[in-house]
Short mmCIF file of C-alpha atoms in Angstrom, two decimals:
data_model
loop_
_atom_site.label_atom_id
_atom_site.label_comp_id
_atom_site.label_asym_id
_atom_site.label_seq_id
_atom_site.Cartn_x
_atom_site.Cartn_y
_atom_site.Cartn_z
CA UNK A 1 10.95 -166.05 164.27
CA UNK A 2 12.32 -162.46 165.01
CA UNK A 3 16.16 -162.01 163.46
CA UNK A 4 18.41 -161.29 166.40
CA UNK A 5 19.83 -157.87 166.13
CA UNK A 6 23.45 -158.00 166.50
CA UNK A 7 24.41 -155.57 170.01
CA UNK A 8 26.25 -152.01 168.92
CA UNK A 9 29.41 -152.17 170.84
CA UNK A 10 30.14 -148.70 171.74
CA UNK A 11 33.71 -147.00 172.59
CA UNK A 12 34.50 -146.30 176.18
CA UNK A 13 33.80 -142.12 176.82
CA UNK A 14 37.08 -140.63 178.56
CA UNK A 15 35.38 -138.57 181.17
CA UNK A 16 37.59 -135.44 180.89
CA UNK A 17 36.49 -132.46 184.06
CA UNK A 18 34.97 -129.93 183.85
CA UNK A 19 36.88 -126.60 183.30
CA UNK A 20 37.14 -124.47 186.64
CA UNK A 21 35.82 -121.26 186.53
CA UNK A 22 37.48 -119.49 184.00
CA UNK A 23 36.64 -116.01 185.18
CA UNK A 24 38.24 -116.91 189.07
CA UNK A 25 40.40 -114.06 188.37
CA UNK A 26 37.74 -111.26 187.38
CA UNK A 27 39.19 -108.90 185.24
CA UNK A 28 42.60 -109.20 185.88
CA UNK A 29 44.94 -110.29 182.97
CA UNK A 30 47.93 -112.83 183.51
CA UNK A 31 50.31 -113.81 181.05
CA UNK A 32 54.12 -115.17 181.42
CA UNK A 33 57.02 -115.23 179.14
CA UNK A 34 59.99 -116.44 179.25
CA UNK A 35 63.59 -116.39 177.89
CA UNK A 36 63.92 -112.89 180.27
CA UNK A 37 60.79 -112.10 178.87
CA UNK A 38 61.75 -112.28 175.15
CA UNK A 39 60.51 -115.55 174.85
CA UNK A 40 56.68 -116.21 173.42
CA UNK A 41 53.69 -114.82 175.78
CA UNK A 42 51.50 -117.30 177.00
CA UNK A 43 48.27 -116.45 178.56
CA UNK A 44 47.10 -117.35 181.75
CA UNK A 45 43.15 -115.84 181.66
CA UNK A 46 42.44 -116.43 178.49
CA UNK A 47 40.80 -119.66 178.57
CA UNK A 48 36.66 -119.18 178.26
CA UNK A 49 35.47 -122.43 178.60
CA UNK A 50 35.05 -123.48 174.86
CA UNK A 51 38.04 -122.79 173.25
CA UNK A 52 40.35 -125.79 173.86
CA UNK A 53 43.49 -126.10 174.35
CA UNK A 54 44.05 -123.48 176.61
CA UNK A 55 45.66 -122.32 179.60
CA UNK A 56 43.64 -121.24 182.92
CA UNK A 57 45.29 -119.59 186.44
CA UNK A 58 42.99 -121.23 189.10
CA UNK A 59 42.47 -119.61 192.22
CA UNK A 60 44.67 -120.20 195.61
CA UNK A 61 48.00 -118.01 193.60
CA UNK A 62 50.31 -117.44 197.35
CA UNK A 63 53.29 -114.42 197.76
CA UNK A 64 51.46 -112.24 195.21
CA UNK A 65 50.68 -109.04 197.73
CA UNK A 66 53.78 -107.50 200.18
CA UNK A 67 57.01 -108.70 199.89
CA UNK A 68 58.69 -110.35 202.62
CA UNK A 69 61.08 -107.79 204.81
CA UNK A 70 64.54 -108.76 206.86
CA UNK A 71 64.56 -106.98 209.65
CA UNK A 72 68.80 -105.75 211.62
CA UNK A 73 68.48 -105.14 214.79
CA UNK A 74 71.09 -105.22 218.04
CA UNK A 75 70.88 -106.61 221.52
CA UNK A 76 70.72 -103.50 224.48
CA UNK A 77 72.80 -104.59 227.32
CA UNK A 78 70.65 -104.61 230.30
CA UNK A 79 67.56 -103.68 228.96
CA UNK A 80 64.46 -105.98 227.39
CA UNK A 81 64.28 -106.47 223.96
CA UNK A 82 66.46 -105.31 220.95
CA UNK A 83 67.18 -101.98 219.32
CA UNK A 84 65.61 -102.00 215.66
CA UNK A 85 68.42 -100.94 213.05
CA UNK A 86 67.28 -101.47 209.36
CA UNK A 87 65.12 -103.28 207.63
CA UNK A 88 65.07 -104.65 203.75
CA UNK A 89 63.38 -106.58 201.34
CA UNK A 90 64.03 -109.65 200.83
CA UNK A 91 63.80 -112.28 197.84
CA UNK A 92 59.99 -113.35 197.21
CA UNK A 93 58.37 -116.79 196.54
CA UNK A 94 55.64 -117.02 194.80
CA UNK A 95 52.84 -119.70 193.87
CA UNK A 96 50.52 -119.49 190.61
CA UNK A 97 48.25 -122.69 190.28
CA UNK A 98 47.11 -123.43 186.47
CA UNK A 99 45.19 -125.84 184.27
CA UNK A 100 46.34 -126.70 181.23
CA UNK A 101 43.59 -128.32 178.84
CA UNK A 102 43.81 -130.01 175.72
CA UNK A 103 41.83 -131.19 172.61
CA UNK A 104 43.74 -134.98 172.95
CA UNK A 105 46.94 -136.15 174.21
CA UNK A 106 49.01 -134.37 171.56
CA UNK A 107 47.96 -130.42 172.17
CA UNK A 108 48.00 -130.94 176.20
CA UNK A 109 51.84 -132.35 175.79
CA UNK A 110 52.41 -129.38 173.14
CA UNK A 111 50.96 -127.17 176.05
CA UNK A 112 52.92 -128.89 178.63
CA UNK A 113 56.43 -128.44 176.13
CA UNK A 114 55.66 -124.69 175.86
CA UNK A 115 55.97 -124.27 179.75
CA UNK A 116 58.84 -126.77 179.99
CA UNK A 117 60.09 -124.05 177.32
CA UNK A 118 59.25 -120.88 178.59
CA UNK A 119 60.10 -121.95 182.60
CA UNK A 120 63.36 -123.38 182.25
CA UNK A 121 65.52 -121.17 184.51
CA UNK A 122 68.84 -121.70 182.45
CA UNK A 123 67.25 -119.51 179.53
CA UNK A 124 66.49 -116.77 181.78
CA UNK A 125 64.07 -115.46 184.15
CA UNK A 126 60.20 -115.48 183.21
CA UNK A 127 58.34 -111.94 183.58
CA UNK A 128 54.71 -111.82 184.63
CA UNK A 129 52.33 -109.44 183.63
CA UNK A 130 49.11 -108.24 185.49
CA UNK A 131 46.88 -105.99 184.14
CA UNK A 132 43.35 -104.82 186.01
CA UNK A 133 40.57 -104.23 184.26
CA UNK A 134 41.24 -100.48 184.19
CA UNK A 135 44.29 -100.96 181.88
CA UNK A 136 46.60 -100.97 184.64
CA UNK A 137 49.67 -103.16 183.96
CA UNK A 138 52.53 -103.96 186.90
CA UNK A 139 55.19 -106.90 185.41
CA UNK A 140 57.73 -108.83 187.67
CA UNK A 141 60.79 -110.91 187.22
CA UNK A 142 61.16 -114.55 189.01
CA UNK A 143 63.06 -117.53 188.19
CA UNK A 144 60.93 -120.92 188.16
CA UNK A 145 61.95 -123.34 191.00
CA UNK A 146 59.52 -126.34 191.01
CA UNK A 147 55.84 -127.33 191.10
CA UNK A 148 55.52 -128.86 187.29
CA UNK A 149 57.50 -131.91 188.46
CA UNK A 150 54.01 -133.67 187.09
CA UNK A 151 52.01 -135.99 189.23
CA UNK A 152 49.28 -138.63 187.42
CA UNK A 153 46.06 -139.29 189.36
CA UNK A 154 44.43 -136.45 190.97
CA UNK A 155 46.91 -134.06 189.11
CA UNK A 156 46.39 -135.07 185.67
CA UNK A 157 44.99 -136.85 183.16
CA UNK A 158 45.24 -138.24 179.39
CA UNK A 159 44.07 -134.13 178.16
CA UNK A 160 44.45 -132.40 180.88
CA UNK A 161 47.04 -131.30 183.70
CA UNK A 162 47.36 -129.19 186.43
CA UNK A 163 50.11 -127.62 188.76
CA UNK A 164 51.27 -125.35 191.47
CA UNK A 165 54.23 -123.30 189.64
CA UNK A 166 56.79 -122.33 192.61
CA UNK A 167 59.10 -119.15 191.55
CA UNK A 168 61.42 -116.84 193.15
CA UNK A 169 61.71 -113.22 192.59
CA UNK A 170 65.09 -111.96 193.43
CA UNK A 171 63.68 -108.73 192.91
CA UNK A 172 60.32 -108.20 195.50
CA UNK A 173 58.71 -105.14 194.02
CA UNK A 174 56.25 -104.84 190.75
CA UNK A 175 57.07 -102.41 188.03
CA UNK A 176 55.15 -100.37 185.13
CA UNK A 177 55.98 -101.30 182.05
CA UNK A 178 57.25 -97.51 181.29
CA UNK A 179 59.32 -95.09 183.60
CA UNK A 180 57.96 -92.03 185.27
CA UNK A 181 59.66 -89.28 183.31
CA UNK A 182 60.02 -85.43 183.50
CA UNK A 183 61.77 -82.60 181.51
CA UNK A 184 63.33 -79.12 182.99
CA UNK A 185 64.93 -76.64 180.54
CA UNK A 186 67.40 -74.48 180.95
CA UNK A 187 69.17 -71.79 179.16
CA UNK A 188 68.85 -68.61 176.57
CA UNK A 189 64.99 -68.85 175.70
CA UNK A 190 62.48 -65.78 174.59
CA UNK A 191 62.87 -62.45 176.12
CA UNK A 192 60.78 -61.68 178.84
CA UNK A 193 59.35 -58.75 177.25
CA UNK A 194 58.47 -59.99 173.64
CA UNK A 195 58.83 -57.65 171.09
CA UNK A 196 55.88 -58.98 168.50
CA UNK A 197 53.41 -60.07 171.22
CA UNK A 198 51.17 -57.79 173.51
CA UNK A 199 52.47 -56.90 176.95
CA UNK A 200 49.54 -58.78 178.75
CA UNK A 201 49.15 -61.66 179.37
CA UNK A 202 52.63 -61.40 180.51
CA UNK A 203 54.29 -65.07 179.06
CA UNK A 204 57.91 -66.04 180.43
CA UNK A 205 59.70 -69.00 179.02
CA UNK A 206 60.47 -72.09 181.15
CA UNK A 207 63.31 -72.98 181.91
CA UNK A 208 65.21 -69.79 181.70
CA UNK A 209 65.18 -69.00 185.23
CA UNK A 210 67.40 -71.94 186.43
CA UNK A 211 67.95 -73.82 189.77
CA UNK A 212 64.27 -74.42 190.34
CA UNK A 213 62.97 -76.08 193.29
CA UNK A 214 61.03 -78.62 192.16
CA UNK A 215 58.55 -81.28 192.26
CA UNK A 216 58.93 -84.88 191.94
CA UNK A 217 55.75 -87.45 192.28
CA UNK A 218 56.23 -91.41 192.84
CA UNK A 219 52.84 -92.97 192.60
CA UNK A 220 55.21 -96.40 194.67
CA UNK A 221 54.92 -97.98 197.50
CA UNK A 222 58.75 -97.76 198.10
CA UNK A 223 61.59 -95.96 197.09
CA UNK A 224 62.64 -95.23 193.44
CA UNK A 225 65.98 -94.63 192.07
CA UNK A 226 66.10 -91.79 189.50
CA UNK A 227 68.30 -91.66 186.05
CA UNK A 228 69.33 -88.31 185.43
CA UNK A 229 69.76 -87.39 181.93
CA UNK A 230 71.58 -83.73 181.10
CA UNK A 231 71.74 -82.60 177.93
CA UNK A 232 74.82 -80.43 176.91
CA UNK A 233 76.02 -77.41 176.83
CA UNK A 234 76.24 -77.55 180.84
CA UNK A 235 78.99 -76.11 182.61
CA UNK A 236 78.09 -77.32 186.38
CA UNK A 237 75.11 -78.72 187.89
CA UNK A 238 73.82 -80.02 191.54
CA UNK A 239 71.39 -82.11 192.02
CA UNK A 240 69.88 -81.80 195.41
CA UNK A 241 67.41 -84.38 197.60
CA UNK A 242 64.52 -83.00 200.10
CA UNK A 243 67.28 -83.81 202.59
CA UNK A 244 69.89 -82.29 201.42
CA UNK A 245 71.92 -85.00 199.57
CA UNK A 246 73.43 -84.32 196.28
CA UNK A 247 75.33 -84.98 193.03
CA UNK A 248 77.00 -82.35 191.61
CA UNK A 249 79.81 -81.22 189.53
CA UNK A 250 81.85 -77.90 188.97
CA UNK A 251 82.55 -76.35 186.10
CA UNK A 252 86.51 -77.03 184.68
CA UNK A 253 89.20 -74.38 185.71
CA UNK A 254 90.08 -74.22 181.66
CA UNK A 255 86.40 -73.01 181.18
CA UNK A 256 84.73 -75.27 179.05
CA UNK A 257 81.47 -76.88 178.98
CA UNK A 258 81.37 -79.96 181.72
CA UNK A 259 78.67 -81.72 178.85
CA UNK A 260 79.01 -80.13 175.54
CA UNK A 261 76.43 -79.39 173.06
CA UNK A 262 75.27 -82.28 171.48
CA UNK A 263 76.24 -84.61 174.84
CA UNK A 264 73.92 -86.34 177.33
CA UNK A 265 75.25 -87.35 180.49
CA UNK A 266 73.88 -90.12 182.05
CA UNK A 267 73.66 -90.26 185.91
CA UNK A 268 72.04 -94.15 187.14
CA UNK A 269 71.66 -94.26 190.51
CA UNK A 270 69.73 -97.71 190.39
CA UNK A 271 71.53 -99.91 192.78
CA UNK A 272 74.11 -102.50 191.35
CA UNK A 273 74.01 -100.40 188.14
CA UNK A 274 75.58 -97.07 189.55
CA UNK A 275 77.21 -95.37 186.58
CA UNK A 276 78.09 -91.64 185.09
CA UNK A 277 78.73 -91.80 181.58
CA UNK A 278 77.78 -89.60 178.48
CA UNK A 279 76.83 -91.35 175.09
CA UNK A 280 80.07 -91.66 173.87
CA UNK A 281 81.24 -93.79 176.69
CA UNK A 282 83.03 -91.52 178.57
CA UNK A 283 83.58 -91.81 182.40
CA UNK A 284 82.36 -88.61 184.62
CA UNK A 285 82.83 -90.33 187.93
CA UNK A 286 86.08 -88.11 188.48
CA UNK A 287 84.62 -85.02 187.38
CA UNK A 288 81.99 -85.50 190.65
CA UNK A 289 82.17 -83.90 193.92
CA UNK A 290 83.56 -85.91 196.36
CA UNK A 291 81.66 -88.23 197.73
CA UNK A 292 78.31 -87.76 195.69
CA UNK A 293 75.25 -88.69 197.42
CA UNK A 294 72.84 -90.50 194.68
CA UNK A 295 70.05 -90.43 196.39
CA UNK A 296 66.46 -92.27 196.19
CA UNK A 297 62.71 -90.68 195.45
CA UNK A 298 60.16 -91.31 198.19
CA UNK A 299 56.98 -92.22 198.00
CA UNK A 300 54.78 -88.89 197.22
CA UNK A 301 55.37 -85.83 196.32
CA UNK A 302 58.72 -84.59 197.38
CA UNK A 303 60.56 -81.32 196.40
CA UNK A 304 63.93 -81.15 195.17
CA UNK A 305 66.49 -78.54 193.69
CA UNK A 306 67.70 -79.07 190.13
CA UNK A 307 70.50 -76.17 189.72
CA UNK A 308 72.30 -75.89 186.07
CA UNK A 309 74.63 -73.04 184.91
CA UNK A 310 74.19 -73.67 180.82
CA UNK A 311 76.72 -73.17 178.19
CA UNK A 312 75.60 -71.10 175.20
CA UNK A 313 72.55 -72.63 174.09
CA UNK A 314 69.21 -74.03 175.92
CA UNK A 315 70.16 -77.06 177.60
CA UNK A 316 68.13 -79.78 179.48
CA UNK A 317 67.55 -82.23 182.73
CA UNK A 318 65.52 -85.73 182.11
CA UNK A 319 64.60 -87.43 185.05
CA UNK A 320 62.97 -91.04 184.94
CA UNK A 321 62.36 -93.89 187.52
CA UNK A 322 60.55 -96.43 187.67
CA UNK A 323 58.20 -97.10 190.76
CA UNK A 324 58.31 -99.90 193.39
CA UNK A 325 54.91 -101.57 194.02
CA UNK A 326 54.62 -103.86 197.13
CA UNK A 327 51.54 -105.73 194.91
CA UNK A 328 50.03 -106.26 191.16
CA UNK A 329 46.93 -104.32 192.29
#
């Protein structure tokens, strides 16, 4: 009589899906932090597959290309149509779908935490980063709205989650993580004849000439707004735009430096931060012509005048901006 064998009872396999496509956004590099981006960096390409818990931007990210524009424009009496005045851009909403995936329950609810962490609006705003394959990076800053309100079914399961993360950018435009920056001097340098070197090739220091017209690239899609750094001794200087618009200041009737040696005057034209101070603090904005013009850096290559009557000693003009891009690509 054959023994009965007793029946194996097995435990019932979670099916868990299938990761998306983890390379859906090619070579493109996302990653978010939080706390105005001095919180911890979390990735948002970086998943490959086999490496769980992770994190993985799906396809289907919305508001990621040009920002949306509000256009001013007035009524013509009599006549069809409007009369276009201005136009500006506006605040932009955005959309970034992820996955989050996790070993078991615990690491997908540690993954979930991190967001809840790292996208809570009251601790600041989050700053993406997006950087192409060819080591380009362009970063913006958006507060989180909604989206990881959570939804079990469809949406989510007992190691896995996923959401549609809704955020608004009160400022449109992407930025490089470093300023466009040049450097004019000005001011006693070598002779023009030296007096230890050959005649030929004939060598003239920069600089010493002065109120150069220059040039000024922006590699943006949009307007940039300069910081002007001068660097002492200075009596006077003018800074002039393509169109004419400028910032200048004269030199004092007692005949002193305007920035003495050792001082750097600081000129932000960057809008809601307009300010004209030197490093110890001190205000310049009466020392200005009236009504100074601080003007913007188009698009391109533009040519401007930078004009600076030194003190005694080489002195200096920094520019920096950074520029405005319409997109991360």
């Amino acid at each position: 009589m054959p023994i009965p064998v007793k029946a194996q009872v097995r435990p019932p396999v979670i099916q868990v899906p299938a990761p998306p496509n983890a390379v859906a956004w090619g070579q493109t590099y996302v990653s978010i932090a939080g706390g105005n981006g001095q919180g911890e960096e979390i990735s948002l390409t970086g998943f490959t597959g086999s490496s769980w818990p992770g994190v993985l931007m799906q396809p289907g990210a919305t508001g990621l290309d040009m920002p949306p524009f509000n256009l001013s424009s007035d009524e013509a009496p009599n006549l069809d149509g409007s009369i276009f005045r201005n136009a500006r851009a506006t605040a932009r909403e955005f959309m970034i779908p992820v996955y989050l995936y996790g070993i078991d329950r615990r690491t997908v609810n540690e993954l979930k935490r991190k967001f809840y962490r790292a996208l809570n609006p009251k601790r600041g705003y989050c700053v993406f980063k997006f950087t192409e394959g060819n080591g380009v990076t362009r970063q913006i800053s958006a507060y989180y709205k909604e989206g990881m309100q959570g939804a079990e079914g469809e949406a989510a399961g007992f190691t896995w989650a996923k959401y549609g993360l809704q955020f608004t950018a009160m400022d449109p435009w992407f930025y490089p993580p470093r300023p466009e920056s040049t450097r004019w001097d000005f001011g006693e340098g070598d002779p023009l004849l030296s007096t230890t070197a050959s005649f030929f090739p004939l060598h003239i220091t920069s600089g010493v000439m002065g109120g150069p017209g220059v040039t000024i690239s922006n590699p943006g899609d949009d307007d940039a707004y300069p910081v002007w750094e001068l660097h002492g001794p200075i009596k006077s200087f003018a800074l002039t735009s393509p169109d004419g618009e400028t910032v200048k200041a004269s030199a004092p009737a007692d005949g002193t430096d305007l920035v003495p040696a050792g001082r750097v005057l600081t000129i932000d034209t960057r809008p809601r931060r307009k300010t004209v101070k030197d490093d110890l603090g001190a205000n310049y904005w009466g020392r200005l012509e009236t009504n100074p013009q601080f003007w913007s850096v188009a698009p391109g290559d533009t040519k401007a005048t930078v004009s600076v009557v030194t003190g005694s000693g080489m002195a200096a003009v920094v520019l920096s901006f950074y520029p405005r891009y319409a997109s991360f690509v």
